[in-house]
PDB file of C-alpha atoms in Angstrom:
ATOM      1  CA  UNK N   1      30.953 -13.391   4.592  1.00 85.00           C
ATOM      2  CA  UNK N   2      29.729 -16.170   6.964  1.00 93.00           C
ATOM      3  CA  UNK N   3      32.938 -17.833   8.135  1.00 93.00           C
ATOM      4  CA  UNK N   4      31.929 -20.441  10.740  1.00 94.00           C
ATOM      5  CA  UNK N   5      29.239 -22.603  12.184  1.00 94.00           C
ATOM      6  CA  UNK N   6      28.879 -20.199  15.102  1.00 92.00           C
ATOM      7  CA  UNK N   7      28.380 -17.085  12.938  1.00 97.00           C
ATOM      8  CA  UNK N   8      25.013 -15.482  13.500  1.00 98.00           C
ATOM      9  CA  UNK N   9      22.472 -13.094  11.929  1.00 98.00           C
ATOM     10  CA  UNK N  10      20.932 -10.525  14.224  1.00 98.00           C
ATOM     11  CA  UNK N  11      17.165 -10.529  14.177  1.00 98.00           C
ATOM     12  CA  UNK N  12      15.228  -7.280  14.331  1.00 98.00           C
ATOM     13  CA  UNK N  13      14.805  -7.611  18.081  1.00 98.00           C
ATOM     14  CA  UNK N  14      18.615  -8.003  18.592  1.00 98.00           C
ATOM     15  CA  UNK N  15      18.607 -11.764  19.197  1.00 98.00           C
ATOM     16  CA  UNK N  16      21.427 -13.565  17.410  1.00 98.00           C
ATOM     17  CA  UNK N  17      20.464 -16.598  15.441  1.00 98.00           C
ATOM     18  CA  UNK N  18      23.038 -18.973  13.815  1.00 98.00           C
ATOM     19  CA  UNK N  19      23.083 -18.880  10.070  1.00 98.00           C
ATOM     20  CA  UNK N  20      23.329 -22.724   9.953  1.00 98.00           C
ATOM     21  CA  UNK N  21      21.629 -25.521  11.831  1.00 98.00           C
ATOM     22  CA  UNK N  22      20.230 -28.979  11.847  1.00 98.00           C
ATOM     23  CA  UNK N  23      16.570 -29.756  10.859  1.00 98.00           C
ATOM     24  CA  UNK N  24      15.006 -32.908  12.147  1.00 98.00           C
ATOM     25  CA  UNK N  25      11.887 -33.266   9.954  1.00 97.00           C
ATOM     26  CA  UNK N  26      11.092 -36.916   9.449  1.00 95.00           C
ATOM     27  CA  UNK N  27      13.840 -37.979  11.927  1.00 96.00           C
ATOM     28  CA  UNK N  28      12.355 -40.790  14.089  1.00 97.00           C
ATOM     29  CA  UNK N  29      11.680 -40.099  17.724  1.00 97.00           C
ATOM     30  CA  UNK N  30      14.053 -42.188  19.977  1.00 96.00           C
ATOM     31  CA  UNK N  31      17.613 -43.111  19.266  1.00 97.00           C
ATOM     32  CA  UNK N  32      17.664 -41.781  15.679  1.00 98.00           C
ATOM     33  CA  UNK N  33      16.824 -38.163  16.634  1.00 98.00           C
ATOM     34  CA  UNK N  34      18.989 -38.318  19.826  1.00 98.00           C
ATOM     35  CA  UNK N  35      21.992 -39.513  17.740  1.00 98.00           C
ATOM     36  CA  UNK N  36      21.557 -36.952  14.943  1.00 98.00           C
ATOM     37  CA  UNK N  37      21.291 -33.988  17.278  1.00 98.00           C
ATOM     38  CA  UNK N  38      24.255 -35.267  19.234  1.00 98.00           C
ATOM     39  CA  UNK N  39      26.288 -35.717  16.067  1.00 98.00           C
ATOM     40  CA  UNK N  40      25.495 -32.167  15.052  1.00 98.00           C
ATOM     41  CA  UNK N  41      26.303 -30.622  18.459  1.00 98.00           C
ATOM     42  CA  UNK N  42      29.594 -32.550  18.548  1.00 98.00           C
ATOM     43  CA  UNK N  43      30.378 -31.198  15.027  1.00 98.00           C
ATOM     44  CA  UNK N  44      29.830 -27.660  16.275  1.00 98.00           C
ATOM     45  CA  UNK N  45      26.211 -26.919  15.319  1.00 98.00           C
ATOM     46  CA  UNK N  46      24.359 -24.795  17.888  1.00 98.00           C
ATOM     47  CA  UNK N  47      20.972 -24.457  16.145  1.00 98.00           C
ATOM     48  CA  UNK N  48      18.413 -27.283  16.155  1.00 98.00           C
ATOM     49  CA  UNK N  49      15.044 -26.975  14.431  1.00 98.00           C
ATOM     50  CA  UNK N  50      12.155 -29.118  15.357  1.00 98.00           C
ATOM     51  CA  UNK N  51       8.351 -28.915  15.418  1.00 98.00           C
ATOM     52  CA  UNK N  52       5.421 -30.375  17.340  1.00 98.00           C
ATOM     53  CA  UNK N  53       4.157 -32.303  14.344  1.00 98.00           C
ATOM     54  CA  UNK N  54       7.563 -33.962  13.801  1.00 98.00           C
ATOM     55  CA  UNK N  55       6.860 -36.023  16.925  1.00 98.00           C
ATOM     56  CA  UNK N  56      10.437 -35.924  18.155  1.00 98.00           C
ATOM     57  CA  UNK N  57      10.643 -33.025  20.583  1.00 98.00           C
ATOM     58  CA  UNK N  58      11.364 -35.377  23.477  1.00 98.00           C
ATOM     59  CA  UNK N  59      14.293 -36.945  21.623  1.00 98.00           C
ATOM     60  CA  UNK N  60      15.703 -33.540  20.844  1.00 98.00           C
ATOM     61  CA  UNK N  61      15.412 -32.621  24.508  1.00 98.00           C
ATOM     62  CA  UNK N  62      17.072 -35.745  25.567  1.00 98.00           C
ATOM     63  CA  UNK N  63      20.036 -35.079  23.172  1.00 98.00           C
ATOM     64  CA  UNK N  64      20.403 -31.549  24.388  1.00 98.00           C
ATOM     65  CA  UNK N  65      20.600 -32.800  28.012  1.00 97.00           C
ATOM     66  CA  UNK N  66      23.074 -35.537  27.195  1.00 97.00           C
ATOM     67  CA  UNK N  67      25.263 -33.331  24.912  1.00 96.00           C
ATOM     68  CA  UNK N  68      26.209 -30.988  27.775  1.00 89.00           C
ATOM     69  CA  UNK N  69      26.406 -27.776  25.722  1.00 97.00           C
ATOM     70  CA  UNK N  70      25.691 -24.635  27.711  1.00 98.00           C
ATOM     71  CA  UNK N  71      22.039 -23.585  27.181  1.00 98.00           C
ATOM     72  CA  UNK N  72      22.983 -20.038  26.301  1.00 97.00           C
ATOM     73  CA  UNK N  73      25.033 -21.300  23.333  1.00 98.00           C
ATOM     74  CA  UNK N  74      22.132 -23.219  21.893  1.00 98.00           C
ATOM     75  CA  UNK N  75      19.397 -21.917  19.525  1.00 98.00           C
ATOM     76  CA  UNK N  76      16.294 -24.181  19.621  1.00 98.00           C
ATOM     77  CA  UNK N  77      13.379 -23.668  17.261  1.00 98.00           C
ATOM     78  CA  UNK N  78       9.961 -25.446  17.421  1.00 98.00           C
ATOM     79  CA  UNK N  79       6.582 -24.724  15.814  1.00 98.00           C
ATOM     80  CA  UNK N  80       2.891 -24.796  16.697  1.00 98.00           C
ATOM     81  CA  UNK N  81       1.008 -27.270  14.481  1.00 98.00           C
ATOM     82  CA  UNK N  82      -2.090 -26.390  12.459  1.00 98.00           C
ATOM     83  CA  UNK N  83      -4.574 -28.352  14.582  1.00 98.00           C
ATOM     84  CA  UNK N  84      -3.357 -26.418  17.642  1.00 98.00           C
ATOM     85  CA  UNK N  85      -3.779 -22.942  16.144  1.00 98.00           C
ATOM     86  CA  UNK N  86      -6.004 -20.351  17.927  1.00 98.00           C
ATOM     87  CA  UNK N  87      -5.134 -18.349  20.974  1.00 98.00           C
ATOM     88  CA  UNK N  88      -5.686 -20.585  24.006  1.00 98.00           C
ATOM     89  CA  UNK N  89      -4.808 -23.813  22.179  1.00 98.00           C
ATOM     90  CA  UNK N  90      -1.556 -22.310  20.982  1.00 98.00           C
ATOM     91  CA  UNK N  91      -0.611 -21.411  24.577  1.00 98.00           C
ATOM     92  CA  UNK N  92      -1.396 -25.061  25.599  1.00 98.00           C
ATOM     93  CA  UNK N  93       0.537 -26.405  22.588  1.00 98.00           C
ATOM     94  CA  UNK N  94       3.620 -24.252  23.653  1.00 99.00           C
ATOM     95  CA  UNK N  95       3.546 -25.814  27.152  1.00 98.00           C
ATOM     96  CA  UNK N  96       3.452 -29.272  25.742  1.00 98.00           C
ATOM     97  CA  UNK N  97       6.490 -28.497  23.410  1.00 98.00           C
ATOM     98  CA  UNK N  98       8.596 -26.820  26.081  1.00 98.00           C
ATOM     99  CA  UNK N  99       8.003 -29.692  28.521  1.00 98.00           C
ATOM    100  CA  UNK N 100       8.888 -32.269  25.943  1.00 98.00           C
ATOM    101  CA  UNK N 101      12.024 -30.395  25.116  1.00 98.00           C
ATOM    102  CA  UNK N 102      12.813 -30.025  28.785  1.00 98.00           C
ATOM    103  CA  UNK N 103      13.714 -26.328  28.492  1.00 98.00           C
ATOM    104  CA  UNK N 104      12.993 -23.202  30.421  1.00 98.00           C
ATOM    105  CA  UNK N 105      12.555 -21.148  27.256  1.00 98.00           C
ATOM    106  CA  UNK N 106      12.495 -21.572  23.504  1.00 98.00           C
ATOM    107  CA  UNK N 107      14.710 -19.485  21.289  1.00 99.00           C
ATOM    108  CA  UNK N 108      12.360 -19.280  18.336  1.00 99.00           C
ATOM    109  CA  UNK N 109       8.691 -20.285  18.080  1.00 99.00           C
ATOM    110  CA  UNK N 110       7.040 -20.368  14.685  1.00 99.00           C
ATOM    111  CA  UNK N 111       3.429 -20.685  13.308  1.00 98.00           C
ATOM    112  CA  UNK N 112       3.906 -23.821  11.170  1.00 98.00           C
ATOM    113  CA  UNK N 113       1.500 -22.943   8.362  1.00 98.00           C
ATOM    114  CA  UNK N 114      -0.924 -19.978   7.657  1.00 98.00           C
ATOM    115  CA  UNK N 115      -4.153 -21.638   8.629  1.00 98.00           C
ATOM    116  CA  UNK N 116      -6.826 -19.329   7.264  1.00 97.00           C
ATOM    117  CA  UNK N 117      -8.973 -17.681   9.931  1.00 97.00           C
ATOM    118  CA  UNK N 118      -6.620 -18.824  12.696  1.00 98.00           C
ATOM    119  CA  UNK N 119      -3.160 -17.465  12.235  1.00 98.00           C
ATOM    120  CA  UNK N 120      -3.890 -14.041  13.589  1.00 98.00           C
ATOM    121  CA  UNK N 121      -5.151 -15.354  16.956  1.00 98.00           C
ATOM    122  CA  UNK N 122      -2.159 -17.766  16.905  1.00 98.00           C
ATOM    123  CA  UNK N 123       0.047 -14.863  16.433  1.00 98.00           C
ATOM    124  CA  UNK N 124      -1.524 -12.966  19.404  1.00 98.00           C
ATOM    125  CA  UNK N 125      -0.567 -16.034  21.526  1.00 98.00           C
ATOM    126  CA  UNK N 126       2.991 -15.898  20.209  1.00 99.00           C
ATOM    127  CA  UNK N 127       3.199 -12.224  21.128  1.00 99.00           C
ATOM    128  CA  UNK N 128       2.093 -13.070  24.612  1.00 98.00           C
ATOM    129  CA  UNK N 129       4.630 -15.805  24.971  1.00 98.00           C
ATOM    130  CA  UNK N 130       7.314 -13.368  23.728  1.00 98.00           C
ATOM    131  CA  UNK N 131       6.241 -10.556  26.133  1.00 98.00           C
ATOM    132  CA  UNK N 132       6.293 -13.070  28.968  1.00 98.00           C
ATOM    133  CA  UNK N 133       9.847 -13.968  28.197  1.00 98.00           C
ATOM    134  CA  UNK N 134       9.021 -17.644  27.352  1.00 98.00           C
ATOM    135  CA  UNK N 135      10.515 -17.288  23.865  1.00 98.00           C
ATOM    136  CA  UNK N 136      13.447 -15.168  22.639  1.00 98.00           C
ATOM    137  CA  UNK N 137      11.993 -14.678  19.158  1.00 99.00           C
ATOM    138  CA  UNK N 138       8.786 -15.439  17.316  1.00 99.00           C
ATOM    139  CA  UNK N 139       8.097 -15.969  13.612  1.00 99.00           C
ATOM    140  CA  UNK N 140       6.141 -17.783  10.908  1.00 99.00           C
ATOM    141  CA  UNK N 141       6.735 -20.531   8.440  1.00 98.00           C
ATOM    142  CA  UNK N 142       5.367 -21.029   4.972  1.00 98.00           C
ATOM    143  CA  UNK N 143       3.885 -17.539   4.760  1.00 98.00           C
ATOM    144  CA  UNK N 144       3.552 -15.917   1.314  1.00 98.00           C
ATOM    145  CA  UNK N 145       3.829 -12.103   0.994  1.00 98.00           C
ATOM    146  CA  UNK N 146       0.080 -11.643   1.232  1.00 98.00           C
ATOM    147  CA  UNK N 147      -0.064 -13.716   4.494  1.00 98.00           C
ATOM    148  CA  UNK N 148       2.598 -11.490   5.959  1.00 98.00           C
ATOM    149  CA  UNK N 149       0.819  -8.278   4.823  1.00 98.00           C
ATOM    150  CA  UNK N 150      -2.395  -9.543   6.438  1.00 98.00           C
ATOM    151  CA  UNK N 151      -0.608 -10.408   9.669  1.00 98.00           C
ATOM    152  CA  UNK N 152       1.227  -7.172   9.865  1.00 98.00           C
ATOM    153  CA  UNK N 153      -2.060  -5.191   9.709  1.00 98.00           C
ATOM    154  CA  UNK N 154      -2.902  -6.237  13.282  1.00 96.00           C
ATOM    155  CA  UNK N 155       0.426  -7.442  14.682  1.00 98.00           C
ATOM    156  CA  UNK N 156       1.971  -5.582  17.597  1.00 98.00           C
ATOM    157  CA  UNK N 157       5.275  -7.341  16.980  1.00 98.00           C
ATOM    158  CA  UNK N 158       6.669  -8.021  13.559  1.00 98.00           C
ATOM    159  CA  UNK N 159       7.674 -11.655  12.869  1.00 98.00           C
ATOM    160  CA  UNK N 160      11.471 -12.026  13.232  1.00 98.00           C
ATOM    161  CA  UNK N 161      11.713 -15.026  10.892  1.00 99.00           C
ATOM    162  CA  UNK N 162       9.821 -16.634   7.990  1.00 99.00           C
ATOM    163  CA  UNK N 163      10.861 -20.206   7.345  1.00 98.00           C
ATOM    164  CA  UNK N 164       9.897 -21.359   3.838  1.00 98.00           C
ATOM    165  CA  UNK N 165      10.809 -23.880   1.132  1.00 98.00           C
ATOM    166  CA  UNK N 166      13.854 -22.427  -0.543  1.00 98.00           C
ATOM    167  CA  UNK N 167      16.346 -23.966  -3.007  1.00 98.00           C
ATOM    168  CA  UNK N 168      17.755 -23.179  -6.418  1.00 98.00           C
ATOM    169  CA  UNK N 169      14.507 -24.258  -8.188  1.00 98.00           C
ATOM    170  CA  UNK N 170      12.465 -22.040  -5.854  1.00 98.00           C
ATOM    171  CA  UNK N 171      14.405 -18.897  -5.060  1.00 97.00           C
ATOM    172  CA  UNK N 172      11.448 -16.969  -3.759  1.00 97.00           C
ATOM    173  CA  UNK N 173      12.619 -13.604  -5.121  1.00 97.00           C
ATOM    174  CA  UNK N 174       9.546 -11.523  -4.346  1.00 98.00           C
ATOM    175  CA  UNK N 175       9.289 -13.000  -0.869  1.00 98.00           C
ATOM    176  CA  UNK N 176      12.987 -12.522  -0.265  1.00 98.00           C
ATOM    177  CA  UNK N 177      12.776  -8.830  -1.180  1.00 98.00           C
ATOM    178  CA  UNK N 178       9.664  -8.282   0.953  1.00 98.00           C
ATOM    179  CA  UNK N 179      11.162  -9.917   3.986  1.00 98.00           C
ATOM    180  CA  UNK N 180      14.438  -7.945   3.541  1.00 98.00           C
ATOM    181  CA  UNK N 181      12.518  -4.677   3.379  1.00 98.00           C
ATOM    182  CA  UNK N 182      10.480  -5.579   6.491  1.00 98.00           C
ATOM    183  CA  UNK N 183      13.564  -6.797   8.467  1.00 98.00           C
ATOM    184  CA  UNK N 184      12.207 -10.366   8.607  1.00 98.00           C
ATOM    185  CA  UNK N 185      14.971 -13.038   8.336  1.00 98.00           C
ATOM    186  CA  UNK N 186      14.292 -15.617   5.665  1.00 98.00           C
ATOM    187  CA  UNK N 187      15.140 -19.238   6.595  1.00 98.00           C
ATOM    188  CA  UNK N 188      15.234 -22.267   4.168  1.00 98.00           C
ATOM    189  CA  UNK N 189      13.644 -25.599   4.694  1.00 98.00           C
ATOM    190  CA  UNK N 190      14.345 -28.373   2.226  1.00 95.00           C
ATOM    191  CA  UNK N 191      17.434 -26.494   0.901  1.00 97.00           C
ATOM    192  CA  UNK N 192      18.532 -29.567  -1.023  1.00 96.00           C
ATOM    193  CA  UNK N 193      15.108 -30.114  -2.653  1.00 96.00           C
ATOM    194  CA  UNK N 194      14.974 -33.463  -0.932  1.00 93.00           C
ATOM    195  CA  UNK N 195      17.888 -34.602  -3.043  1.00 93.00           C
ATOM    196  CA  UNK N 196      16.399 -33.694  -6.405  1.00 95.00           C
ATOM    197  CA  UNK N 197      19.203 -31.297  -7.246  1.00 96.00           C
ATOM    198  CA  UNK N 198      22.204 -33.411  -6.402  1.00 96.00           C
ATOM    199  CA  UNK N 199      22.827 -34.512  -9.958  1.00 96.00           C
ATOM    200  CA  UNK N 200      22.242 -31.154 -11.585  1.00 97.00           C
ATOM    201  CA  UNK N 201      24.869 -30.525 -14.268  1.00 98.00           C
ATOM    202  CA  UNK N 202      25.240 -26.802 -13.533  1.00 98.00           C
ATOM    203  CA  UNK N 203      25.706 -27.436  -9.871  1.00 98.00           C
ATOM    204  CA  UNK N 204      28.080 -30.333 -10.488  1.00 98.00           C
ATOM    205  CA  UNK N 205      30.294 -28.080 -12.647  1.00 98.00           C
ATOM    206  CA  UNK N 206      30.415 -25.404  -9.892  1.00 98.00           C
ATOM    207  CA  UNK N 207      31.070 -28.045  -7.226  1.00 98.00           C
ATOM    208  CA  UNK N 208      33.956 -29.494  -9.204  1.00 98.00           C
ATOM    209  CA  UNK N 209      35.504 -26.020  -9.587  1.00 98.00           C
ATOM    210  CA  UNK N 210      35.483 -25.515  -5.829  1.00 98.00           C
ATOM    211  CA  UNK N 211      36.349 -29.098  -4.934  1.00 98.00           C
ATOM    212  CA  UNK N 212      33.118 -29.417  -3.052  1.00 98.00           C
ATOM    213  CA  UNK N 213      29.901 -31.459  -3.238  1.00 98.00           C
ATOM    214  CA  UNK N 214      26.756 -30.189  -4.876  1.00 98.00           C
ATOM    215  CA  UNK N 215      25.039 -30.120  -1.431  1.00 98.00           C
ATOM    216  CA  UNK N 216      27.840 -27.933  -0.054  1.00 98.00           C
ATOM    217  CA  UNK N 217      27.430 -25.562  -3.020  1.00 98.00           C
ATOM    218  CA  UNK N 218      23.726 -25.168  -2.455  1.00 98.00           C
ATOM    219  CA  UNK N 219      24.145 -24.606   1.291  1.00 98.00           C
ATOM    220  CA  UNK N 220      26.813 -22.061   0.574  1.00 98.00           C
ATOM    221  CA  UNK N 221      24.459 -20.273  -1.892  1.00 98.00           C
ATOM    222  CA  UNK N 222      21.840 -20.068   0.863  1.00 98.00           C
ATOM    223  CA  UNK N 223      24.241 -18.266   3.083  1.00 98.00           C
ATOM    224  CA  UNK N 224      25.447 -15.966   0.322  1.00 98.00           C
ATOM    225  CA  UNK N 225      21.821 -14.970  -0.438  1.00 98.00           C
ATOM    226  CA  UNK N 226      21.488 -14.177   3.260  1.00 98.00           C
ATOM    227  CA  UNK N 227      19.085 -17.039   3.978  1.00 98.00           C
ATOM    228  CA  UNK N 228      19.461 -19.087   7.196  1.00 98.00           C
ATOM    229  CA  UNK N 229      19.576 -22.777   6.332  1.00 98.00           C
ATOM    230  CA  UNK N 230      18.852 -25.997   8.205  1.00 98.00           C
ATOM    231  CA  UNK N 231      19.690 -29.151   6.179  1.00 97.00           C
ATOM    232  CA  UNK N 232      18.530 -32.410   7.649  1.00 96.00           C
ATOM    233  CA  UNK N 233      20.590 -35.684   7.919  1.00 96.00           C
ATOM    234  CA  UNK N 234      20.846 -38.578  10.307  1.00 97.00           C
ATOM    235  CA  UNK N 235      24.272 -39.748   9.170  1.00 97.00           C
ATOM    236  CA  UNK N 236      27.134 -38.329  11.203  1.00 98.00           C
ATOM    237  CA  UNK N 237      29.451 -37.969   8.127  1.00 98.00           C
ATOM    238  CA  UNK N 238      26.813 -36.114   6.144  1.00 97.00           C
ATOM    239  CA  UNK N 239      26.123 -33.781   9.002  1.00 98.00           C
ATOM    240  CA  UNK N 240      29.824 -32.927   9.259  1.00 98.00           C
ATOM    241  CA  UNK N 241      30.100 -32.539   5.433  1.00 98.00           C
ATOM    242  CA  UNK N 242      27.060 -30.267   5.244  1.00 97.00           C
ATOM    243  CA  UNK N 243      28.762 -27.884   7.615  1.00 97.00           C
ATOM    244  CA  UNK N 244      32.043 -27.884   5.686  1.00 98.00           C
ATOM    245  CA  UNK N 245      30.979 -24.796   3.696  1.00 98.00           C
ATOM    246  CA  UNK N 246      32.998 -21.954   5.346  1.00 97.00           C
ATOM    247  CA  UNK N 247      36.285 -22.269   3.538  1.00 97.00           C
ATOM    248  CA  UNK N 248      35.199 -21.258   0.071  1.00 98.00           C
ATOM    249  CA  UNK N 249      33.053 -18.475  -1.548  1.00 98.00           C
ATOM    250  CA  UNK N 250      30.905 -18.651  -4.689  1.00 98.00           C
ATOM    251  CA  UNK N 251      31.767 -16.110  -7.312  1.00 98.00           C
ATOM    252  CA  UNK N 252      29.235 -13.661  -8.774  1.00 98.00           C
ATOM    253  CA  UNK N 253      29.281 -15.861 -11.925  1.00 98.00           C
ATOM    254  CA  UNK N 254      28.515 -18.952  -9.838  1.00 98.00           C
ATOM    255  CA  UNK N 255      25.704 -17.132  -8.046  1.00 98.00           C
ATOM    256  CA  UNK N 256      24.152 -15.979 -11.299  1.00 98.00           C
ATOM    257  CA  UNK N 257      24.256 -19.531 -12.729  1.00 98.00           C
ATOM    258  CA  UNK N 258      22.476 -20.882  -9.623  1.00 98.00           C
ATOM    259  CA  UNK N 259      19.856 -18.132  -9.729  1.00 97.00           C
ATOM    260  CA  UNK N 260      19.122 -19.045 -13.360  1.00 98.00           C
ATOM    261  CA  UNK N 261      17.993 -22.458 -12.207  1.00 98.00           C
ATOM    262  CA  UNK N 262      14.918 -21.053 -10.626  1.00 98.00           C
ATOM    263  CA  UNK N 263      11.591 -22.491 -11.930  1.00 98.00           C
ATOM    264  CA  UNK N 264       9.267 -21.489  -8.983  1.00 97.00           C
ATOM    265  CA  UNK N 265       9.006 -25.221  -8.443  1.00 97.00           C
ATOM    266  CA  UNK N 266       8.071 -26.676  -5.081  1.00 97.00           C
ATOM    267  CA  UNK N 267       8.558 -30.140  -3.614  1.00 96.00           C
ATOM    268  CA  UNK N 268       6.362 -29.308  -0.664  1.00 96.00           C
ATOM    269  CA  UNK N 269       2.792 -28.001  -0.548  1.00 97.00           C
ATOM    270  CA  UNK N 270       1.897 -24.479  -1.698  1.00 97.00           C
ATOM    271  CA  UNK N 271       0.991 -22.298   1.255  1.00 98.00           C
ATOM    272  CA  UNK N 272      -2.075 -21.119  -0.569  1.00 97.00           C
ATOM    273  CA  UNK N 273      -3.315 -24.604  -1.118  1.00 96.00           C
ATOM    274  CA  UNK N 274      -2.753 -27.143   1.680  1.00 96.00           C
ATOM    275  CA  UNK N 275      -5.294 -29.257   3.453  1.00 92.00           C
ATOM    276  CA  UNK N 276      -3.789 -30.334   6.831  1.00 95.00           C
TER     277      UNK N 276
END
């Protein structure tokens, strides 16, 4: 059982990744992102997830510098955007990201979306960055099973992580099984379904039983399904509350009720059908 904010899962290359972190999607560059990252680090978070397209890597970097947490205790993720995919352009995009973050290395670098005809070349660039020691782990985001199968045909190094939309309405059972069999760690974005689940009666009932919020129940469910999770918030109190999920455990009955909420329903784009 995951017992604290510093507990980690071990990726297939031996690197330890925190089970829980802060996502900064749609957090504004400047003071907003600096503050939210600092709140998280102060609350004990050690994993921060950003991306080139979020436009806030500099603010994340500033917060890391000001927070004064030892670099080896941090786990920083960023992602190569679709427009930068391809071999040389990915290497260039990586330099831009690492400079904005002000770091010597990145802990996890991901391909943001499976851009058709490009993600294999992009993956070759990630393999090079990994072999050169610029990143500690490499992975993908928003890849379906067939994208992973296609990538694995030519990959020298298997992705360590696949970050996807994951919440009780989209429990990704087939993908979860495939990733588990392949030793690829699944990670959730939008774990709270952008707030859509917070008034769900089933979840409210479970939350009341445990004297927790619905958000805390969902995030606990992520961890108990062995999925890394990175909820986003800019409010200090919410950031602290989101992480207050290590003092209770969902029963098998709770887990089954939550599993039954699955409708294969997305709030984000389908990785087979996006146009950006």
